[in-house]
PDB file of C-alpha atoms and ligand atoms in Angstrom:
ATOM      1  CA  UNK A   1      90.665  78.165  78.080  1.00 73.00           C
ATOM      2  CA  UNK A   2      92.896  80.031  75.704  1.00 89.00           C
ATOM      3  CA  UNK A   3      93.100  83.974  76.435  1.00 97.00           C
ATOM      4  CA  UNK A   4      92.488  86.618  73.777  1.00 98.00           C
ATOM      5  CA  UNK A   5      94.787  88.770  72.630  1.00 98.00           C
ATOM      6  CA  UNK A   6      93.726  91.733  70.447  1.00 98.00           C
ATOM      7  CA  UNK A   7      96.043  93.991  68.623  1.00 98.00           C
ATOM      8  CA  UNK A   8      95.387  97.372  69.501  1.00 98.00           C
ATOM      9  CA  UNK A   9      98.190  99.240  67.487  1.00 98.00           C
ATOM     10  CA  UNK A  10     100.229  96.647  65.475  1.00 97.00           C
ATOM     11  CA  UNK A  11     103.347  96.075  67.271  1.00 97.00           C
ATOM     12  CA  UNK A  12     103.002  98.550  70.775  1.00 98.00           C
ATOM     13  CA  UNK A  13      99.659  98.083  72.782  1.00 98.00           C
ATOM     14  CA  UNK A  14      97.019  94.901  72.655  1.00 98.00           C
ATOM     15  CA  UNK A  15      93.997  94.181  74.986  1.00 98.00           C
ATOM     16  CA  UNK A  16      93.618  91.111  76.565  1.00 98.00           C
ATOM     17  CA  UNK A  17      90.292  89.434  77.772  1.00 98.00           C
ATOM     18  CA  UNK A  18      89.029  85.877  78.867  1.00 98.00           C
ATOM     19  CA  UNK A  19      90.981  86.391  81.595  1.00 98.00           C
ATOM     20  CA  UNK A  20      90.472  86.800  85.366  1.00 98.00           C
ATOM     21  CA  UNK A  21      93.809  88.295  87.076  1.00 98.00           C
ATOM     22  CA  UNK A  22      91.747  87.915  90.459  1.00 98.00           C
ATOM     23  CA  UNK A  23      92.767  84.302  91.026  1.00 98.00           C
ATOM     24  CA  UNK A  24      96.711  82.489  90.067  1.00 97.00           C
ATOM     25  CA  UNK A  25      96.767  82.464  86.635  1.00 97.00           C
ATOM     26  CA  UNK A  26      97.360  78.369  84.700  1.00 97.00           C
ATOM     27  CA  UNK A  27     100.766  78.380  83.295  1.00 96.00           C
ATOM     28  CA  UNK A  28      99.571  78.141  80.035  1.00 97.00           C
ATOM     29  CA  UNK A  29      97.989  81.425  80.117  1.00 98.00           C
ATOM     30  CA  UNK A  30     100.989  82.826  81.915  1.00 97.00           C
ATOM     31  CA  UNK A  31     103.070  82.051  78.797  1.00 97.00           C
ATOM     32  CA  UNK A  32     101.132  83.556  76.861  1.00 98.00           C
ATOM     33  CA  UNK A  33     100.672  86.930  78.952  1.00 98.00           C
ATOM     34  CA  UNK A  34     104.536  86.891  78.826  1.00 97.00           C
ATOM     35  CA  UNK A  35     104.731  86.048  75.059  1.00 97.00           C
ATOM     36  CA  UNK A  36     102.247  88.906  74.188  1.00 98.00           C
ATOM     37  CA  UNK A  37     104.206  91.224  76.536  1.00 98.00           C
ATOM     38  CA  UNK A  38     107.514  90.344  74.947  1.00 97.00           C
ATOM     39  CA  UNK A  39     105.501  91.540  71.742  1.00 97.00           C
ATOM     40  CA  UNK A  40     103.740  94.120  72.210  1.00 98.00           C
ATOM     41  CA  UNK A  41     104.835  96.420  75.940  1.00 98.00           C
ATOM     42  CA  UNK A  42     101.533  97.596  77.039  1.00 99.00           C
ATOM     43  CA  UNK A  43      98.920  95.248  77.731  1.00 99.00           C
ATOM     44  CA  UNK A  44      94.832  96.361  78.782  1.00 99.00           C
ATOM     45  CA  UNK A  45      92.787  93.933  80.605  1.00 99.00           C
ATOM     46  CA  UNK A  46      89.682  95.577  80.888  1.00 98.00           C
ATOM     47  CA  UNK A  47      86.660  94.693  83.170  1.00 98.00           C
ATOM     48  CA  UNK A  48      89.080  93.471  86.309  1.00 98.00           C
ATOM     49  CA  UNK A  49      88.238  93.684  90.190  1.00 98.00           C
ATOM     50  CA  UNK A  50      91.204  93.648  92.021  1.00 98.00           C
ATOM     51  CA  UNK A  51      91.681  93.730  95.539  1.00 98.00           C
ATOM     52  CA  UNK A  52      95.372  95.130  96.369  1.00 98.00           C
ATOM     53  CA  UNK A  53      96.526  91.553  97.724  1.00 98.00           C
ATOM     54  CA  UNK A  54      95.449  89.729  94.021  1.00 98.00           C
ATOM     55  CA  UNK A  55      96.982  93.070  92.396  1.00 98.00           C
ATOM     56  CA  UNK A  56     100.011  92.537  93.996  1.00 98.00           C
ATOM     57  CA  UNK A  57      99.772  88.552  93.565  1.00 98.00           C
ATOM     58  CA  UNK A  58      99.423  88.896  89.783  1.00 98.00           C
ATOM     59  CA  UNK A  59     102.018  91.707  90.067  1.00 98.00           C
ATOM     60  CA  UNK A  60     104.806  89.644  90.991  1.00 98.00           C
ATOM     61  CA  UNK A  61     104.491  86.884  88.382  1.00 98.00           C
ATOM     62  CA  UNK A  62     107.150  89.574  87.276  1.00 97.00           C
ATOM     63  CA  UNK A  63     109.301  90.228  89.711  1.00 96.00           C
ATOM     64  CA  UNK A  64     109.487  91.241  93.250  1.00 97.00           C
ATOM     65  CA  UNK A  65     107.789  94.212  94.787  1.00 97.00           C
ATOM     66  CA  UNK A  66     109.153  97.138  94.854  1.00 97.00           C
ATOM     67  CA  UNK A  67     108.659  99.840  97.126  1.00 94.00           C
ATOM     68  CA  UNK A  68     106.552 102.670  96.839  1.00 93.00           C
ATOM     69  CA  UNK A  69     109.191 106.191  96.476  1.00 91.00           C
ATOM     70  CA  UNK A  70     106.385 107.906  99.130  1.00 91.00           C
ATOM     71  CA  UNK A  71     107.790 105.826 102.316  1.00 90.00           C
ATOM     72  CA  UNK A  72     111.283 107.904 101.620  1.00 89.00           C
ATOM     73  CA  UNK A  73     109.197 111.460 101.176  1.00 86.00           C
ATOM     74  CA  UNK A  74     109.172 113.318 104.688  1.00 82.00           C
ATOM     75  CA  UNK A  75     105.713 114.070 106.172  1.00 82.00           C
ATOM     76  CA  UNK A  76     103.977 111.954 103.190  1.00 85.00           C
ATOM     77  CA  UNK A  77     101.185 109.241 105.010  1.00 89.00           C
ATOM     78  CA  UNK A  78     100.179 106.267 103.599  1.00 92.00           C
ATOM     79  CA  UNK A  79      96.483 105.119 102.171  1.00 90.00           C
ATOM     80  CA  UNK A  80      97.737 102.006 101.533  1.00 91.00           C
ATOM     81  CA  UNK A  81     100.267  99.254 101.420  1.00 95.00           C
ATOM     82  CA  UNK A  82     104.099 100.158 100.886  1.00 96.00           C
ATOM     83  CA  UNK A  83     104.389  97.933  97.814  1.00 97.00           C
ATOM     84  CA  UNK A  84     101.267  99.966  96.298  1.00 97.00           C
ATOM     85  CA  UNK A  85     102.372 103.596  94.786  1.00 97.00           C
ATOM     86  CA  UNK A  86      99.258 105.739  95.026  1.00 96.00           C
ATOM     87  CA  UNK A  87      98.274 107.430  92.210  1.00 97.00           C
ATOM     88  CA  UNK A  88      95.072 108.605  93.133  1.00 97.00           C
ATOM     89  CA  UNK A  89      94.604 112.554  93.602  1.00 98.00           C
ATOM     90  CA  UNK A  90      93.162 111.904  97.260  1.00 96.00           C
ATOM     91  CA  UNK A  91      95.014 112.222 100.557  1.00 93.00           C
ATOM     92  CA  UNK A  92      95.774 109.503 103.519  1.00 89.00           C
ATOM     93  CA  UNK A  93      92.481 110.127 104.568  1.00 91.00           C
ATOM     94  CA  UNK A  94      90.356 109.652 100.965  1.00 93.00           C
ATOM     95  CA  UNK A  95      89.867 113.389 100.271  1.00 96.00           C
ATOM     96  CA  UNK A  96      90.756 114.844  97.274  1.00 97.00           C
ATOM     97  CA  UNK A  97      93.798 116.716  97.756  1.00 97.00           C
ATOM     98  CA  UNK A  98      94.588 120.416  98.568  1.00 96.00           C
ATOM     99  CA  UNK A  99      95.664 122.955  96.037  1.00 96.00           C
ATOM    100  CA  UNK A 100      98.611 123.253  97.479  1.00 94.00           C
ATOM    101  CA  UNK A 101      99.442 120.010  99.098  1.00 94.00           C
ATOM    102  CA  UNK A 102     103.150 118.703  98.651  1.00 92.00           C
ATOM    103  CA  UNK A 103     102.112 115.422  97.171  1.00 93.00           C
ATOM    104  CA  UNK A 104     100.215 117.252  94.363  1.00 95.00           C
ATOM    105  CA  UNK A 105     103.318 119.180  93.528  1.00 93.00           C
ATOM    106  CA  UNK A 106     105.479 115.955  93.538  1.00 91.00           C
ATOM    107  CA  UNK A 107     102.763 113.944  91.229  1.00 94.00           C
ATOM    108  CA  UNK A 108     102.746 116.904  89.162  1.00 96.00           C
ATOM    109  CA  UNK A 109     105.697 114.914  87.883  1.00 96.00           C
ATOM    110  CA  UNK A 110     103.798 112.244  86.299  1.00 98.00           C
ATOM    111  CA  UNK A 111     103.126 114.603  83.591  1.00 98.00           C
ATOM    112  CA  UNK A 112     106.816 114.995  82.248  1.00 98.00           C
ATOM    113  CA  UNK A 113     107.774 111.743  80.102  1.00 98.00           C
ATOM    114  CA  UNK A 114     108.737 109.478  81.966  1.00 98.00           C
ATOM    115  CA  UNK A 115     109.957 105.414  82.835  1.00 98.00           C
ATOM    116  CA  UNK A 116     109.225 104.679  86.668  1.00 98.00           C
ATOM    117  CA  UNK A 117     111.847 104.087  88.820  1.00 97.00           C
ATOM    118  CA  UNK A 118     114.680 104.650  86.714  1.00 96.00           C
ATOM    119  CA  UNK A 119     116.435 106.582  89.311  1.00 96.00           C
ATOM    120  CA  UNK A 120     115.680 103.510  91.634  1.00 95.00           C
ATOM    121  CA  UNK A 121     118.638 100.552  92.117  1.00 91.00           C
ATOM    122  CA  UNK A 122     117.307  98.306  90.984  1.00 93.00           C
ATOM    123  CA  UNK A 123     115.106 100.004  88.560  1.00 95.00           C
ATOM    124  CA  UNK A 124     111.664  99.610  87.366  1.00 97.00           C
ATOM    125  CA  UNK A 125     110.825  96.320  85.481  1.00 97.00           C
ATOM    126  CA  UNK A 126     106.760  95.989  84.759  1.00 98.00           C
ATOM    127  CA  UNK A 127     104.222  98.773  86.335  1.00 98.00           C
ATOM    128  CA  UNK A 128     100.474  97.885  86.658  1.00 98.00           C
ATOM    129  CA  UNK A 129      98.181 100.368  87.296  1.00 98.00           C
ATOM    130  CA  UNK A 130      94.749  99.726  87.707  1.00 98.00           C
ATOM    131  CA  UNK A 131      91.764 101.889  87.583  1.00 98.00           C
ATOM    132  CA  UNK A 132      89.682 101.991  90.960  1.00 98.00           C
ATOM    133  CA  UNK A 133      87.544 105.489  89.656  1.00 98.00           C
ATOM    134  CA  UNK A 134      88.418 107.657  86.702  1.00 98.00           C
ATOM    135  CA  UNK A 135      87.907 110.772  85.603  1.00 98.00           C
ATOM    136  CA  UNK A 136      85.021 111.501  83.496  1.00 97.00           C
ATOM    137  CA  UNK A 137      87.070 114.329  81.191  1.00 98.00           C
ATOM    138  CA  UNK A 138      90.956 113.918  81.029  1.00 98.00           C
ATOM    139  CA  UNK A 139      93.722 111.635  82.930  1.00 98.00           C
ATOM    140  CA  UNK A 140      94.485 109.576  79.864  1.00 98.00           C
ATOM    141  CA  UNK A 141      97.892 107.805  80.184  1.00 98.00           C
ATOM    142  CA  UNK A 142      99.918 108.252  77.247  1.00 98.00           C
ATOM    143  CA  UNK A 143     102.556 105.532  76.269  1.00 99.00           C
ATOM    144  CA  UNK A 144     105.811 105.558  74.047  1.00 99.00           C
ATOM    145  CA  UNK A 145     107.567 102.764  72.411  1.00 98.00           C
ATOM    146  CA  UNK A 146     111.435 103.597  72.798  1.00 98.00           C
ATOM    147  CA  UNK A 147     111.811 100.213  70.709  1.00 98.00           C
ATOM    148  CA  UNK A 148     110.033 101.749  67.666  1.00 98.00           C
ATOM    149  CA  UNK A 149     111.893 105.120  68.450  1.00 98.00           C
ATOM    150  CA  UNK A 150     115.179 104.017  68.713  1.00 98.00           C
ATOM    151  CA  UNK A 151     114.910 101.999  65.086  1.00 98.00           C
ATOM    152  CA  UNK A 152     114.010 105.280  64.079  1.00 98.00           C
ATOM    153  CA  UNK A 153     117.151 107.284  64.280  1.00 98.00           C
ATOM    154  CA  UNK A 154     119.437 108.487  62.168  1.00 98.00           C
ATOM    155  CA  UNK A 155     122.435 106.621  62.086  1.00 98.00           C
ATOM    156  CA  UNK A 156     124.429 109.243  63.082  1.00 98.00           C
ATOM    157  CA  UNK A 157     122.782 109.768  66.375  1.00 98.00           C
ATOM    158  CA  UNK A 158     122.523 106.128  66.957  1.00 98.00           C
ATOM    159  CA  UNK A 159     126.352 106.263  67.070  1.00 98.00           C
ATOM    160  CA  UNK A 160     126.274 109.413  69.084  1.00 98.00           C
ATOM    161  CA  UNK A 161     124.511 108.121  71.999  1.00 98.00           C
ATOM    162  CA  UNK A 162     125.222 104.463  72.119  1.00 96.00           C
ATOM    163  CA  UNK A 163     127.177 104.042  75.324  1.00 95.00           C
ATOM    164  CA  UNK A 164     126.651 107.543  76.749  1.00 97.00           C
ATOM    165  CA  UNK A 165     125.405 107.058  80.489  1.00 96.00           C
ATOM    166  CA  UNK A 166     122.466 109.133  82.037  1.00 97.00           C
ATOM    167  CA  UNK A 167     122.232 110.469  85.482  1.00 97.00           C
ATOM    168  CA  UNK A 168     118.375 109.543  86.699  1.00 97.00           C
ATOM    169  CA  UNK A 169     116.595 111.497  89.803  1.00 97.00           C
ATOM    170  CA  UNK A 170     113.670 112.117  91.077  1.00 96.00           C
ATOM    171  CA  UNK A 171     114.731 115.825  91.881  1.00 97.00           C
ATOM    172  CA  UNK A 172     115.792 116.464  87.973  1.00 98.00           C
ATOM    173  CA  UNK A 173     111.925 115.714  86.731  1.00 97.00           C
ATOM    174  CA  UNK A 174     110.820 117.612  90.001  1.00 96.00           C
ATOM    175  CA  UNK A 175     113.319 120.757  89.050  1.00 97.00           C
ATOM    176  CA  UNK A 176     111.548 121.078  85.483  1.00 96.00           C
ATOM    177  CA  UNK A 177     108.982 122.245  87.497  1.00 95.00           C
ATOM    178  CA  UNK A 178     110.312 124.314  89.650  1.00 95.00           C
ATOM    179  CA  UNK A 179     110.015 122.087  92.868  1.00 94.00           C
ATOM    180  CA  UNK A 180     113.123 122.007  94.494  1.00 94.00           C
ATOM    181  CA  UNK A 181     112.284 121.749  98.407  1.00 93.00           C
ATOM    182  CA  UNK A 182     113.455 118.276  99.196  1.00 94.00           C
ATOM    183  CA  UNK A 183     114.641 117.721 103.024  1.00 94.00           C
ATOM    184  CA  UNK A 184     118.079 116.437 103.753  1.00 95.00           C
ATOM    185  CA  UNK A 185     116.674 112.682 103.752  1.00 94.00           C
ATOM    186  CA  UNK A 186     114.979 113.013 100.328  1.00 94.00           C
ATOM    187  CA  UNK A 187     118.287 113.998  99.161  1.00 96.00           C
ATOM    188  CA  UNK A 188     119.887 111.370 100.368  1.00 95.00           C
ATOM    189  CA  UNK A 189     117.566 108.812  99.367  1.00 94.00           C
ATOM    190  CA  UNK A 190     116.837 110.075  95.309  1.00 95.00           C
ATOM    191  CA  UNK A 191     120.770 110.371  95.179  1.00 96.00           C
ATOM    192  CA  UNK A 192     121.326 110.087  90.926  1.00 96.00           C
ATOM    193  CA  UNK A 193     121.627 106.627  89.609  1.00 95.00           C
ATOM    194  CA  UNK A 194     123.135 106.130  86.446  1.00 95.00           C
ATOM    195  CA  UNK A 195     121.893 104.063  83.770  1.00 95.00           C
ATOM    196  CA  UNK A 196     122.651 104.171  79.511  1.00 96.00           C
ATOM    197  CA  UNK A 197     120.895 105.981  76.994  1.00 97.00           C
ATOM    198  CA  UNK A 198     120.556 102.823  74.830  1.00 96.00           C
ATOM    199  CA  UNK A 199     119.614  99.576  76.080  1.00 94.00           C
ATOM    200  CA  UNK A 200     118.964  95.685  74.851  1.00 94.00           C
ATOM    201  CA  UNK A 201     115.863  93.309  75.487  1.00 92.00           C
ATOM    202  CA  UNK A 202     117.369  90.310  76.927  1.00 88.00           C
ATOM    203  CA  UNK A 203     114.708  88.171  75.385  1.00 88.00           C
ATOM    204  CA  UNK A 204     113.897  89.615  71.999  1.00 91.00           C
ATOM    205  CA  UNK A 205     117.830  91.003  71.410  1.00 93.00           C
ATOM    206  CA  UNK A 206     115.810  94.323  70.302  1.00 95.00           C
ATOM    207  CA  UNK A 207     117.515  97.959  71.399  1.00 97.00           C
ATOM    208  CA  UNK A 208     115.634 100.558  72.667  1.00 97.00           C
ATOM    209  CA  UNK A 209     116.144 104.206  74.021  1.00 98.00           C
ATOM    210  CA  UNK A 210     116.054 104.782  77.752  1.00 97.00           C
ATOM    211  CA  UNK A 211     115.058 107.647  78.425  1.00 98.00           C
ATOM    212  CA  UNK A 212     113.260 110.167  81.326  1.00 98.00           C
ATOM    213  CA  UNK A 213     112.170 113.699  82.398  1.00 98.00           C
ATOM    214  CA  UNK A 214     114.313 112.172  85.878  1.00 98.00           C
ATOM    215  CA  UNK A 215     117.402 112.428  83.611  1.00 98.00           C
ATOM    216  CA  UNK A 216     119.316 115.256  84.710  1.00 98.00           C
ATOM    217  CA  UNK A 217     123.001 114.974  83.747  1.00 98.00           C
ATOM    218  CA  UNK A 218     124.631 112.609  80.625  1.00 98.00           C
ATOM    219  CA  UNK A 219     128.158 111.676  82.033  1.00 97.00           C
ATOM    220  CA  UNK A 220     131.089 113.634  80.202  1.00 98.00           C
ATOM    221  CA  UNK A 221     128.689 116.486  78.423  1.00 98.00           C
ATOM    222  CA  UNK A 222     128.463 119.799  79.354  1.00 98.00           C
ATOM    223  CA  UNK A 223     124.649 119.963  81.660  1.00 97.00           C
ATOM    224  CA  UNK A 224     123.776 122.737  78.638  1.00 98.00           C
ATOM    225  CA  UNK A 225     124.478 119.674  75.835  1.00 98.00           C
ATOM    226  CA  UNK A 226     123.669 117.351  77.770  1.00 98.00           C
ATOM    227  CA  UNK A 227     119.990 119.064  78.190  1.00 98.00           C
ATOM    228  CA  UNK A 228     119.604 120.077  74.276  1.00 98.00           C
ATOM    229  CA  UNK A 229     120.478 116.300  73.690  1.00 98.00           C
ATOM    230  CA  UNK A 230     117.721 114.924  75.627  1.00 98.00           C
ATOM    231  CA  UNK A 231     114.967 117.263  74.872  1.00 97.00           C
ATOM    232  CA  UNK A 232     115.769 116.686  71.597  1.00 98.00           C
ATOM    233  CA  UNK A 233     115.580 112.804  71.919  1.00 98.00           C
ATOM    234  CA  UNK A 234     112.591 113.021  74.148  1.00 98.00           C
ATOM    235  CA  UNK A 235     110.648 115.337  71.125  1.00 98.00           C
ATOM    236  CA  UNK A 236     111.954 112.152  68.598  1.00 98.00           C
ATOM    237  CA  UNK A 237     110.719 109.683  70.855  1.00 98.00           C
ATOM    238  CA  UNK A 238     107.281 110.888  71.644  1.00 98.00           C
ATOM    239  CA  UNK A 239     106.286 112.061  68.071  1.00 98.00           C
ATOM    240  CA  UNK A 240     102.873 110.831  67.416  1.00 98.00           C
ATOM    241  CA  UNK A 241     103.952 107.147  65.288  1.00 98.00           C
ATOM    242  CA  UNK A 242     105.278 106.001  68.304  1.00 98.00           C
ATOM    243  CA  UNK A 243     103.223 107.244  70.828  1.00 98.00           C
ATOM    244  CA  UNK A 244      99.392 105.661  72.200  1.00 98.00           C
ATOM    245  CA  UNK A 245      97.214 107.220  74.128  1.00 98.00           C
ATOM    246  CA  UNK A 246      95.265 104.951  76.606  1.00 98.00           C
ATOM    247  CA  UNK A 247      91.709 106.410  77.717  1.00 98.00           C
ATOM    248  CA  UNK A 248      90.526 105.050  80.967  1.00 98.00           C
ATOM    249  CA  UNK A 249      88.029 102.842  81.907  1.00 98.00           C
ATOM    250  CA  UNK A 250      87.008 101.662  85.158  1.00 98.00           C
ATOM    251  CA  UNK A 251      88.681  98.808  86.454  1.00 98.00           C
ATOM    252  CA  UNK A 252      91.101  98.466  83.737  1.00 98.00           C
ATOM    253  CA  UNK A 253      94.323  97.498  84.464  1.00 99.00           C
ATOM    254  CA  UNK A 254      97.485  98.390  82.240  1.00 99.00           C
ATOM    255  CA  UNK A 255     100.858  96.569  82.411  1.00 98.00           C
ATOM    256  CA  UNK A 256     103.820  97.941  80.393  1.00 98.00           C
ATOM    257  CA  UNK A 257     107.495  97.350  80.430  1.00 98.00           C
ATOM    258  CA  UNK A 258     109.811 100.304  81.836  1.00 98.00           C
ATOM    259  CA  UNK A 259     112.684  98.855  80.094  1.00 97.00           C
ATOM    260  CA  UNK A 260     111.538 100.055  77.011  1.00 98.00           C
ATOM    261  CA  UNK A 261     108.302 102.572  76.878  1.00 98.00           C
ATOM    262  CA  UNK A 262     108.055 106.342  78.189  1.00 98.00           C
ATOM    263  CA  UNK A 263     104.550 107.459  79.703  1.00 98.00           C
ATOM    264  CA  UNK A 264     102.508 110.465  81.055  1.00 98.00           C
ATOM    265  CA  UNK A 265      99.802 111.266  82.332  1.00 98.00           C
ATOM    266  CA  UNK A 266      97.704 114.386  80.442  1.00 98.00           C
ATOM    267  CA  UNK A 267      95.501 116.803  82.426  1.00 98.00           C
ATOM    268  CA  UNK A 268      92.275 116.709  84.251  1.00 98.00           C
ATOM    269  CA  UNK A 269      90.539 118.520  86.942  1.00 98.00           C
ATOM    270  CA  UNK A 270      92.232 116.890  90.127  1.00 98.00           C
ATOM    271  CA  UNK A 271      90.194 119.482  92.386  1.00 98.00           C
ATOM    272  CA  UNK A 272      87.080 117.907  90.989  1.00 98.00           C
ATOM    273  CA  UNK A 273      87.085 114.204  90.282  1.00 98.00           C
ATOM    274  CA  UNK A 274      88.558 112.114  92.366  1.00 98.00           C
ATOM    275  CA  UNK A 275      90.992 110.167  90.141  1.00 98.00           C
ATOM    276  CA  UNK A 276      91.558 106.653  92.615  1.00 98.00           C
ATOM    277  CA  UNK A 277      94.286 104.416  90.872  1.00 98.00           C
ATOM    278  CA  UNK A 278      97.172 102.101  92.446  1.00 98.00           C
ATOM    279  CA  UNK A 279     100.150 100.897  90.758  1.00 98.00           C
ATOM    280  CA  UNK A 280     102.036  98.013  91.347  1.00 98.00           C
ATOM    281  CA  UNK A 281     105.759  97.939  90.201  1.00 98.00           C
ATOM    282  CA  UNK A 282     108.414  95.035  90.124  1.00 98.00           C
ATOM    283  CA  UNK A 283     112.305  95.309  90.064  1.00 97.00           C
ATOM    284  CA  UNK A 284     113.861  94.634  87.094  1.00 94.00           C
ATOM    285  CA  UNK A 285     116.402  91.755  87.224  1.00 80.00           C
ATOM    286  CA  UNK A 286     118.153  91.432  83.912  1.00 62.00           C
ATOM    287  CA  UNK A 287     117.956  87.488  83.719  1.00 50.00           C
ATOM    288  CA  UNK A 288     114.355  87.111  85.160  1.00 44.00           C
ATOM    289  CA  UNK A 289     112.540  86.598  82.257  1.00 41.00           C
ATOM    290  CA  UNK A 290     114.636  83.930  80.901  1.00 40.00           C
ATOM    291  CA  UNK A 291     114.602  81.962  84.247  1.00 36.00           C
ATOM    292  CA  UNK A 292     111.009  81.814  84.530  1.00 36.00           C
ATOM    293  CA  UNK A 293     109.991  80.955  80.737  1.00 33.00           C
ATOM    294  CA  UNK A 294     112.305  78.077  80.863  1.00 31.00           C
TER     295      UNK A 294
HETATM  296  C1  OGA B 301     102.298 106.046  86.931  1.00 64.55           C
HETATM  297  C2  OGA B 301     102.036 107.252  86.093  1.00 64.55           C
HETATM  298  C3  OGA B 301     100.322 108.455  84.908  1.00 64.55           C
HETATM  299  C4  OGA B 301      98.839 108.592  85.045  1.00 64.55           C
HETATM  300  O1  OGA B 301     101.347 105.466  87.440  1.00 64.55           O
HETATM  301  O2  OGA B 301     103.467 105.679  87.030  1.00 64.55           O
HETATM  302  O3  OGA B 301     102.952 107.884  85.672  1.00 64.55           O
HETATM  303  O4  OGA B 301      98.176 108.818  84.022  1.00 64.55           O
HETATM  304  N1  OGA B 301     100.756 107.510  85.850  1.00 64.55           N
HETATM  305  O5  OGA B 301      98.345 108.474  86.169  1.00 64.55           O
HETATM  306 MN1   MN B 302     104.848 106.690  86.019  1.00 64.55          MN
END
C-alpha cells in the first residue's frame, strides 16, 4: 500500500500516515519516505508505538547510530540505551528532575537555535524524536528551513559568508547561558569542530545556511564580528516565513534533516509535567544518500 504524504507548509514540513514504522519498512515505501524527505526536511508520523529497538531500527535506514553526547558528561546516568539521547525532563531513575540538577542546566540548551551534533565529527545527519508523554501546555518544537533562508539573502551577504568556517561546541550554546562548569574530560571531549557557514544538498544541489547557538568562533573574524554576524544571521534565519512550529502529540514521531533546518524547543513547566521523549540521531556521511537510493 502506497503511504500518504500531506503537505503541511508547502515546501518545509508534511505528515505522513498509512504507515507503521514499528516493523521494516517495503522498499517502495522507503523511497518514498526518502523522496518526501529530500522535499520537504521535517516529516510527522503521527499515531506511532515505538519501542526503542524499532526506533532505532527505523532510525538507521539513515545512517548509523550515533552516540548519545550524555555518555561523555561526568556524573550524568543513563535511563536508557547509549544510541538514545534523552530528552525527557526526568532523571535515571524516572523522576522529574531537580531545580537545580546539572542535566536541566545542560538541556536548558535545547532552547537556543540549534542543529544537533554539529560540534560532533561526524556530525548530525537525520534526528527522530518521538513523543512517549507530552506536555499538556508548552514544549512545542520549533523548526527552521536554512534552505528557504539562505535563498533569502541579500546577495551581498551571500558573498560575505560563503566559505567562512564556523567553530561548533557544545560549551559556546552552554556559555549563552551562563553555564560554564565543564570538568577537564568534557573539555576534552566537546573540543570545537569546524564546519562552513554555507553548505550544499548532495542530492537536490540546493545551498543552505548552517548554522547554531554551538557556534562560538567564525575562523579569521574578530569573536566581537564574528558574534554580531551570527546573531544577525540566526534573527534572518528564524523570522517567522521560514520557521514551523510543531505542537506535540502523543506518540508522534518527527524526523528532520540537520544538514539543513535549525530547531528549539519553547517553554513549559518541566517541574510539573513530565515531558518523556527519546531521540534517535544518525551520522551524516556525505555520499549516503546517493548509495542507498541507487
Ligand atoms: C532535540 C531538541 C527540542 C525539544 O531533541 O534535539 O532539541 O523540543 N529538542 O525537545
Ligand atoms: Mn536538538
Amino acid at each position: 500500500m502506497s503511504i500518504t504524504i500531506v503537505p503541511v507548509t508547502e515546501h518545509f514540513v508534511a505528515e505522513v500516515g498509512d504507515i507503521d514504522l514499528s516493523a521494516p519498512l517495503p522498499p517502495e515505501q522507503l523511497r518514498q519516505v526518502r523522496d518526501a524527505f529530500t522535499r520537504y526536511a521535517v516529516l510527522v508520523f503521527p499515531g506511532q508505538t515505538l519501542s526503542v529497538e524499532q526506533h532505532l531500527s527505523f532510525a538507521s535506514n539513515f545512517g548509523p547510530h550515533e552516540t548519545t553526547v550524555a555518555v561523555q558528561m561526568s556524573g550524568r546516568k543513563l535511563r536508557t540505551r547509549q544510541e538514545i539521547a534523552d530528552i525527557a525532563n526526568l532523571d535515571a531513575d524516572g523522576q522529574i528532575w531537580n531545580q537545580k540538577s546539572r542535566t536541566r542546566m545542560f538541556q536548558m540548551g535545547n532552547r537556543l537555535w540549534h542543529t544537533d551534533s554539529s560540534f560532533k565529527e561526524p556530525t548530525g545527519y537525520v534526528s527522530m524524536l518521538y513523543a512517549r508523554s507530552i506536555a499538556p501546555i508548552g514544549g512545542h518544537t520549533e523548526f527552521a528551513d536554512m534552505r528557504a533562508a539562505w535563498d533569502g539573502l541579500p546577495d551581498a551577504m551571500k558573498v560575505r559568508i560563503d566559505g567562512l568556517i564556523g567553530e561548533h561546541s557544545l560549551m559556546f550554546s552552554r556559555r549563552r547561558l551562563g553555564f560554564t562548569e565543564f570538568s577537564d574530560a568534557e573539555r576534552i571531549a566537546f573540543a570545537p569542530v569546524a564546519r562552513p557557514l554555507v553548505r550544499t544538498l548532495a542530492e537536490s544541489g540546493r545551498r543552505n545556511l548552517y548554522l547554531a547557538s554551538h557556534i562560538g568562533r567564525i575562523r579569521g573574524l574578530e569573536d566581537e564580528t564574528a558574534e554580531a554576524l551570527l546573531s544577525e544571521l540566526i534573527a534572518h534565519a528564524t523570522q517567522r516565513q521560514f520557521v514551523h512550529t510543531h505542537r506535540w502529540r502523543e506518540h508522534d514521531l518527527v524526523m528532520w534533516d540537520n544538514r539543513c533546518t535549525m530547531h528549539r524547543g519553547t517553554e513549559f513547566d518541566d517541574l510539573r509535567w513530565r515531558r518523556d521523549m527519546h531521540r534517535a540521531t544518525t551520522e551524516d556521511q556525505p555520499d549516503l544518500f546517493a548509495i542507498s537510493t541507487e
